[in-house]
mmCIF file of C-alpha atoms in Angstrom:
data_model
loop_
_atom_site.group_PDB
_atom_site.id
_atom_site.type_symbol
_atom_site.label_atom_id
_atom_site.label_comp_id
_atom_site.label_asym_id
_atom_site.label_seq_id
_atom_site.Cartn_x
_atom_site.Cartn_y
_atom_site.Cartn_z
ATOM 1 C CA UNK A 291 52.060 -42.235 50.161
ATOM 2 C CA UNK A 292 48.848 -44.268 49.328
ATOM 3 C CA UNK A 293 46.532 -45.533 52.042
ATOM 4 C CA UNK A 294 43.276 -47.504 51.850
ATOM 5 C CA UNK A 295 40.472 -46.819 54.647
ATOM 6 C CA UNK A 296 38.680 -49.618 55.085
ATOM 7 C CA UNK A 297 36.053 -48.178 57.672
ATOM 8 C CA UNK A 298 31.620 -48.105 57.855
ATOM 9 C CA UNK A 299 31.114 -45.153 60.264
ATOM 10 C CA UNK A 300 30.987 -42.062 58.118
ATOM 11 C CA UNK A 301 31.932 -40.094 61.402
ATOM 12 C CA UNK A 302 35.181 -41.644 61.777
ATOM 13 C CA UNK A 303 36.222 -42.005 58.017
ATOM 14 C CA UNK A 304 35.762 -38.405 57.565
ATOM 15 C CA UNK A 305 37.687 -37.231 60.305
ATOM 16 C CA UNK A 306 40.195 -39.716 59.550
ATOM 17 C CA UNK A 307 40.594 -38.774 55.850
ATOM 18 C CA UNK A 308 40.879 -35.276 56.899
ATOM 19 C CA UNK A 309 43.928 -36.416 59.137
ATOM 20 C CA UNK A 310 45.552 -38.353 56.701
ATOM 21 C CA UNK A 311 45.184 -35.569 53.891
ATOM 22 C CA UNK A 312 46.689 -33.325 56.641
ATOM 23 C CA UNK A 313 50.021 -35.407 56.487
ATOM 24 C CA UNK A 314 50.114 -34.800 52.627
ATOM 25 C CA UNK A 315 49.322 -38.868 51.938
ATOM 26 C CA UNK A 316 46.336 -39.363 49.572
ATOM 27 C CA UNK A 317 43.411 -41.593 50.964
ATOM 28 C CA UNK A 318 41.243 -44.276 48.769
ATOM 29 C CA UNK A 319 37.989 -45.199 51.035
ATOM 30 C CA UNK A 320 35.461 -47.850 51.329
ATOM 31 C CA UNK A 321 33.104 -49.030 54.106
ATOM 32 C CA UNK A 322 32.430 -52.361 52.307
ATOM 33 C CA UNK A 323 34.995 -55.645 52.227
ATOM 34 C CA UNK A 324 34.349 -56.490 48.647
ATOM 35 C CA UNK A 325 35.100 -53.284 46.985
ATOM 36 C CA UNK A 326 38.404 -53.014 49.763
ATOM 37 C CA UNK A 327 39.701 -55.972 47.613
ATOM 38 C CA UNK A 328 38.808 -54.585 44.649
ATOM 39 C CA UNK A 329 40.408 -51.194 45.040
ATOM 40 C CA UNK A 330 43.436 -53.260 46.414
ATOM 41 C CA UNK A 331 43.660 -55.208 43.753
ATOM 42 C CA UNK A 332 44.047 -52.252 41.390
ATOM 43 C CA UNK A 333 45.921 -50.211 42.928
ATOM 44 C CA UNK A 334 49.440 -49.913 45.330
ATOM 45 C CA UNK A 335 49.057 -48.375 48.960
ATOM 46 C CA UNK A 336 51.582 -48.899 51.429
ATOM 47 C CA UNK A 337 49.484 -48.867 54.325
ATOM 48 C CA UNK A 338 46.050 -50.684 55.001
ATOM 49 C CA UNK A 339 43.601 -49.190 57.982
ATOM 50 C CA UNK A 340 40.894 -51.881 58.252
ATOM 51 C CA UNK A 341 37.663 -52.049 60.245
ATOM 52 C CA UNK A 342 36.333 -55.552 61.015
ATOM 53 C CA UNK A 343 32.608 -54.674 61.305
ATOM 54 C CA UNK A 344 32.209 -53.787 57.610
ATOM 55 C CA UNK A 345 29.647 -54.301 55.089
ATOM 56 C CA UNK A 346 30.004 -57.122 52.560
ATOM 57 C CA UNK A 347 33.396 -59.414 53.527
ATOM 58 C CA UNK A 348 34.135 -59.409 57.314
ATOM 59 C CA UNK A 349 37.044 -57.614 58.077
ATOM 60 C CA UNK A 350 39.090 -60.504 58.863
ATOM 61 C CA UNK A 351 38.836 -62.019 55.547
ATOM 62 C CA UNK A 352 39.939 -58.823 53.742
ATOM 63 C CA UNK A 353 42.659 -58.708 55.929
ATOM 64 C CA UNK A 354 43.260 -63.246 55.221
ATOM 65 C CA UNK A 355 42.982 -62.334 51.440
ATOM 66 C CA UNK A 356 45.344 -59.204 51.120
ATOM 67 C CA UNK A 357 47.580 -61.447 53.063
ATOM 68 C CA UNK A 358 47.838 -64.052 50.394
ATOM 69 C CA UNK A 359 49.261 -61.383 48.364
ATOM 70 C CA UNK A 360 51.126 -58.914 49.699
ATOM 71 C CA UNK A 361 52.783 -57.967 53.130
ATOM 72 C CA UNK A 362 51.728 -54.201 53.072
ATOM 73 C CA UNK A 363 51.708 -53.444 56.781
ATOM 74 C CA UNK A 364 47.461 -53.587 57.925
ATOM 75 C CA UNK A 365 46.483 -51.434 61.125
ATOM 76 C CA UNK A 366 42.974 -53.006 62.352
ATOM 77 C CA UNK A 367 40.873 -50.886 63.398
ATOM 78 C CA UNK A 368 38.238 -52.654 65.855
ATOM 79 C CA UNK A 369 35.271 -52.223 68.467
ATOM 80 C CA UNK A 370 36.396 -55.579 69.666
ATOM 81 C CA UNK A 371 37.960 -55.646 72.922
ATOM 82 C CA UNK A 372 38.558 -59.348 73.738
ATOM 83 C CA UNK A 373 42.253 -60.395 73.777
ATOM 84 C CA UNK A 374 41.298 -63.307 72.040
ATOM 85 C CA UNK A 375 40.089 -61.072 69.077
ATOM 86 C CA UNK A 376 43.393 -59.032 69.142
ATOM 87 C CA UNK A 377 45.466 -62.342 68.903
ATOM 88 C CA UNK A 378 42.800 -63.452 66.163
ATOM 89 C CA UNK A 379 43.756 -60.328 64.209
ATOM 90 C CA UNK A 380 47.546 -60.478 64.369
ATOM 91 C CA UNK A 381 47.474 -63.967 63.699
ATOM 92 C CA UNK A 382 45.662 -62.920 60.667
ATOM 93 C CA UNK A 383 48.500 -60.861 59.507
ATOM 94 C CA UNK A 384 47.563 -57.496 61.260
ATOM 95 C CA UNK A 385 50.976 -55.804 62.022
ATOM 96 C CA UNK A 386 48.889 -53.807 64.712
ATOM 97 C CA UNK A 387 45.778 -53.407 66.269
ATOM 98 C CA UNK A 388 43.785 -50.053 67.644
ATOM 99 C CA UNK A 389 40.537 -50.192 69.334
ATOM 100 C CA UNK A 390 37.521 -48.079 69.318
ATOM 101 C CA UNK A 391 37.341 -45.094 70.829
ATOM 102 C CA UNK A 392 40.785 -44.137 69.580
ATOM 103 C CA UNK A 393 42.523 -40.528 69.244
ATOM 104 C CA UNK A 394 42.916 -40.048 65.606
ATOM 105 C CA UNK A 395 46.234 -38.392 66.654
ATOM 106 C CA UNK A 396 47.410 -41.875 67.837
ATOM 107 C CA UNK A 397 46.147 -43.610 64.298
ATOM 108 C CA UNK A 398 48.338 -41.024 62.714
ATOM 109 C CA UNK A 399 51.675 -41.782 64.978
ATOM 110 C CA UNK A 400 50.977 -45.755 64.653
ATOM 111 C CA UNK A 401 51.530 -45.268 60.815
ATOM 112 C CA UNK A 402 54.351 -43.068 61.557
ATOM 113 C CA UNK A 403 55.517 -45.958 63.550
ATOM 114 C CA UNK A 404 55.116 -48.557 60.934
ATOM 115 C CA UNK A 405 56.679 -46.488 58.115
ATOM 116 C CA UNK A 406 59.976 -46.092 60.398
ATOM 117 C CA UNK A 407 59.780 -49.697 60.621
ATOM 118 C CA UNK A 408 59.772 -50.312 56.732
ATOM 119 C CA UNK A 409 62.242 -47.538 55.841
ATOM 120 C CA UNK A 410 65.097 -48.160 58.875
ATOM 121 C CA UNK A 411 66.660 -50.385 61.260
ATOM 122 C CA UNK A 412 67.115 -48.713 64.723
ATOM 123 C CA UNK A 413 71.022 -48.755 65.678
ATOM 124 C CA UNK A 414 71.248 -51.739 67.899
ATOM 125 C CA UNK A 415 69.391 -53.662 65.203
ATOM 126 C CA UNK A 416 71.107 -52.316 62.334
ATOM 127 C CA UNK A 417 73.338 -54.887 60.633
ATOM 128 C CA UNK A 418 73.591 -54.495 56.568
ATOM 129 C CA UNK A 419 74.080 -57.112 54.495
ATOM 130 C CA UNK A 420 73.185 -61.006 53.706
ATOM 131 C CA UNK A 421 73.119 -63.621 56.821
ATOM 132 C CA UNK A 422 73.229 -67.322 56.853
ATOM 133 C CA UNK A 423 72.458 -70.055 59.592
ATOM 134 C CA UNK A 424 72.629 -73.109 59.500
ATOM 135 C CA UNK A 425 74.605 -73.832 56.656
ATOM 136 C CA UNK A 426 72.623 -71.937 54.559
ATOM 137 C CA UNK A 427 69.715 -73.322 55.386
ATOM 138 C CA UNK A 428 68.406 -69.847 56.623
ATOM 139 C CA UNK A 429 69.493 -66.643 54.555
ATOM 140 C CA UNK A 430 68.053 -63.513 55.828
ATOM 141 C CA UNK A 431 68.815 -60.318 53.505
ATOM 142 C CA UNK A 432 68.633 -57.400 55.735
ATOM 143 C CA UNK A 433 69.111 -54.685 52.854
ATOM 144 C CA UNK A 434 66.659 -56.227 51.046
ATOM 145 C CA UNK A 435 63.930 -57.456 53.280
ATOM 146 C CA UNK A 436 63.600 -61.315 52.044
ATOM 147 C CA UNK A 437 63.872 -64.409 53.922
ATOM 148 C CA UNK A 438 65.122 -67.726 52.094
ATOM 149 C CA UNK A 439 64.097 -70.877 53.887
ATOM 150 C CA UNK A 440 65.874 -74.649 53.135
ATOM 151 C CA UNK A 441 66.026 -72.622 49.659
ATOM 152 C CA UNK A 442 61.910 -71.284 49.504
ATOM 153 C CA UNK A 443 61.470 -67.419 50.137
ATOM 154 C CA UNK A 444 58.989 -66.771 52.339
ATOM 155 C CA UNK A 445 56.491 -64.512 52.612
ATOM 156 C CA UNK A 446 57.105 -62.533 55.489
ATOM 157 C CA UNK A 447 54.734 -59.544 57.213
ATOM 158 C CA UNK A 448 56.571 -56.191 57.988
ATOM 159 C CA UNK A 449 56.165 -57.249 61.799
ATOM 160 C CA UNK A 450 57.739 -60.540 61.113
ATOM 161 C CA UNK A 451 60.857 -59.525 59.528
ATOM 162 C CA UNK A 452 61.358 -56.560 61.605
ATOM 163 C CA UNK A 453 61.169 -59.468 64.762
ATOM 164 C CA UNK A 454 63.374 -61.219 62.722
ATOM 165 C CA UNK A 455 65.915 -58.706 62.394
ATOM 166 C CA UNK A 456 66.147 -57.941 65.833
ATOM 167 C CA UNK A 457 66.880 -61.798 66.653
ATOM 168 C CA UNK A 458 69.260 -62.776 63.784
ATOM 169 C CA UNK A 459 71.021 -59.041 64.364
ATOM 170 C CA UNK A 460 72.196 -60.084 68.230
ATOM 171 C CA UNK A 461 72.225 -64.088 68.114
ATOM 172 C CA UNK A 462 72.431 -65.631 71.552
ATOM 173 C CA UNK A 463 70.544 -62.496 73.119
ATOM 174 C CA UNK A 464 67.742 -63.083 75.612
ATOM 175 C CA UNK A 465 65.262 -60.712 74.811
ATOM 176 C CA UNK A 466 62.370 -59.887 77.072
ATOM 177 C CA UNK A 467 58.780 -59.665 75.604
ATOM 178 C CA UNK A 468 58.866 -55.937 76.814
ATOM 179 C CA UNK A 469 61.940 -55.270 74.915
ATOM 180 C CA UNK A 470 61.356 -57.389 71.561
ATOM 181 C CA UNK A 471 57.532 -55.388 71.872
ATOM 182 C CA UNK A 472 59.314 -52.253 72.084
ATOM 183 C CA UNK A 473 62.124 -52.903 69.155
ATOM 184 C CA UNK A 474 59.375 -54.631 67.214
ATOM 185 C CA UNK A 475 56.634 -52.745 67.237
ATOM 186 C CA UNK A 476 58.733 -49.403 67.241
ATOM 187 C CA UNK A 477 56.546 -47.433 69.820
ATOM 188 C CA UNK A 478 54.784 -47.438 73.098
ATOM 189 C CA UNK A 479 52.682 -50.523 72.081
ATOM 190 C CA UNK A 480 49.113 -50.250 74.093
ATOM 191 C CA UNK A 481 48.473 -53.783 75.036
ATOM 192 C CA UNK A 482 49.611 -56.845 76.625
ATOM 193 C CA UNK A 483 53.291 -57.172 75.593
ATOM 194 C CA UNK A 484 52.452 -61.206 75.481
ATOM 195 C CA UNK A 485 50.892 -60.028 71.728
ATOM 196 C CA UNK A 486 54.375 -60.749 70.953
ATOM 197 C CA UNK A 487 54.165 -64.177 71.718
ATOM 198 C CA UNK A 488 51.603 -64.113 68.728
ATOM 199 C CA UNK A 489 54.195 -63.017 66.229
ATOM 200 C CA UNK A 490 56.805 -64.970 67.220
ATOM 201 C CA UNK A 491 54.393 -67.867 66.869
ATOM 202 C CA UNK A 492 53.685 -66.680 63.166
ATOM 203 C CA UNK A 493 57.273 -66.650 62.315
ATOM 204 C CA UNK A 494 58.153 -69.929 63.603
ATOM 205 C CA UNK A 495 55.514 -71.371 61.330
ATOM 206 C CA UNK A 496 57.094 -70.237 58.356
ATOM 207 C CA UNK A 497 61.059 -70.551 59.677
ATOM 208 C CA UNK A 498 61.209 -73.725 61.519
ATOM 209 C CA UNK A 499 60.765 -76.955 60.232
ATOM 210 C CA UNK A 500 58.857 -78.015 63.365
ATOM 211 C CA UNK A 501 57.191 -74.893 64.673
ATOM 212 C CA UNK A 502 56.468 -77.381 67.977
ATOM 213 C CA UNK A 503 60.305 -77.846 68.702
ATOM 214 C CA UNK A 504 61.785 -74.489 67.257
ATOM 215 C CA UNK A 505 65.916 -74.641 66.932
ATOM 216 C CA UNK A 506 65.904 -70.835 65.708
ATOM 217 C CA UNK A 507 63.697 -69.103 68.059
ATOM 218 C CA UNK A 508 64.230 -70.326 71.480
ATOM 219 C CA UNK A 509 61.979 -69.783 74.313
ATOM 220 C CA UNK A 510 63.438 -68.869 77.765
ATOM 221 C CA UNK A 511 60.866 -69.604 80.274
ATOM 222 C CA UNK A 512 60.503 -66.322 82.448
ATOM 223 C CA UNK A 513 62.425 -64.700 80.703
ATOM 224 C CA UNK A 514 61.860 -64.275 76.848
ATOM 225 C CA UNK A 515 63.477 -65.349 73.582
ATOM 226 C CA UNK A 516 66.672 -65.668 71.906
ATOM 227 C CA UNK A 517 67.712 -66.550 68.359
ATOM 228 C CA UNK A 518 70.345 -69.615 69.030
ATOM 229 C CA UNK A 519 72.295 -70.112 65.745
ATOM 230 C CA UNK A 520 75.161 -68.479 64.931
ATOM 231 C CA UNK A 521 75.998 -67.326 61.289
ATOM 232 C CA UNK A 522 77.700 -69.455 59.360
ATOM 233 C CA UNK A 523 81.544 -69.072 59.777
ATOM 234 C CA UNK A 524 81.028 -67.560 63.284
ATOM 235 C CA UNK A 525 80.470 -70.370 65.633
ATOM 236 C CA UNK A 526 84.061 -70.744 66.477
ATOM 237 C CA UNK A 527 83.773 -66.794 67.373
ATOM 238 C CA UNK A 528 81.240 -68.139 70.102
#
């Protein structure tokens, strides 16, 4: 595996190369936002760590502009403690967010996390095959990873389809934000588990065809979400 460091303090790249070279992955570096692009541009990693406070681009903008292409997951790596800057970042496209002073241990197991998340579904999400809502108006390919809106594919984040999968998987479930934050994100996620509510946000955007009144992704006041369509030839199944 392939990863690009995207980090200016030579302490913490170092250390964090050393880490990653420990797990047998190979590391490509850079401490400015420019040359992050470039390097991304050339060549295929399947996991992004990116600082914010970098030299060149801004951090955010690297992460806006790999976005446009690709949906490689993107760790963010941040001094910034606000919550408004965390739900900047995943609104960005981040599919998670660490903040300085971290345990490089715990950068190592949130990549661990995200790979799981690419390569597997966990059992009570696990549901092979093609699905269709709405009479066809929604096809989600679980084997494959794509999402086919009113007959566009859209380009979806690892985080979002993962969320995804977890609604369309168990239609009609409420799901708490605790529970969707600990299917989604696949691990003990350090944070407010309304960073959820950020995601689910995202998806709607690029699902419903009015993110303001959502007929997919329902909100449950106090109590969570649910996905409220059935697949198509199952509604008489209720």
């Amino acid at each position: 595996m392939r990863i690009l460091l995207v980090e200016d303090e030579p302490k913490i790249r170092e250390v964090l190369i050393a880490y990653l070279k420990n797990e047998g992955w190979e590391a490509d570096y850079t401490s400015d936002g420019h040359e992050a692009l470039r390097l991304f541009a050339a060549n295929e990693y399947q996991v992004v760590l990116l600082d914010l406070m970098i030299e060149g681009l801004p951090g955010e903008e690297v992460c806006r502009e790999i976005r446009k292409q690709s949906v490689v997951p993107i760790i963010m790596i941040t001094s910034k403690s606000r919550e408004a800057d965390t739900i900047q970042g995943l609104q960005l496209g981040a599919d998670d967010y660490i903040m300085k002073p971290f345990r490089v241990k715990e950068v190592i197991a949130r990549i661990h996390a995200l790979l799981r998340r690419i390569n597997r579904y966990t059992p009570e999400t696990s549901n092979p095959g093609v699905l269709t809502f709405d009479r066809g108006q929604l096809v989600v390919n679980l084997e494959a990873g794509t999402a086919v809106v009113r007959g566009t594919s859209v380009n979806l984040t690892t985080t979002e389809f993962k969320l995804l999968t977890v609604l369309v998987s168990r239609p009609g479930k409420v799901f708490s934000r605790s529970e969707l934050t600990q299917q989604v994100l696949g691990y003990r996620f350090q944070g407010d588990s309304r960073s959820i509510d950020t995601h689910v946000k995202n998806l709607r955007k690029k699902i419903e065809e009015d993110p303001g009144e959502p007929k997919y992704i329902v909100t449950l006041v106090g109590a969570g979400y649910r996905f409220s369509a059935m697949p198509d030839g199952k509604e008489e199944e209720g």
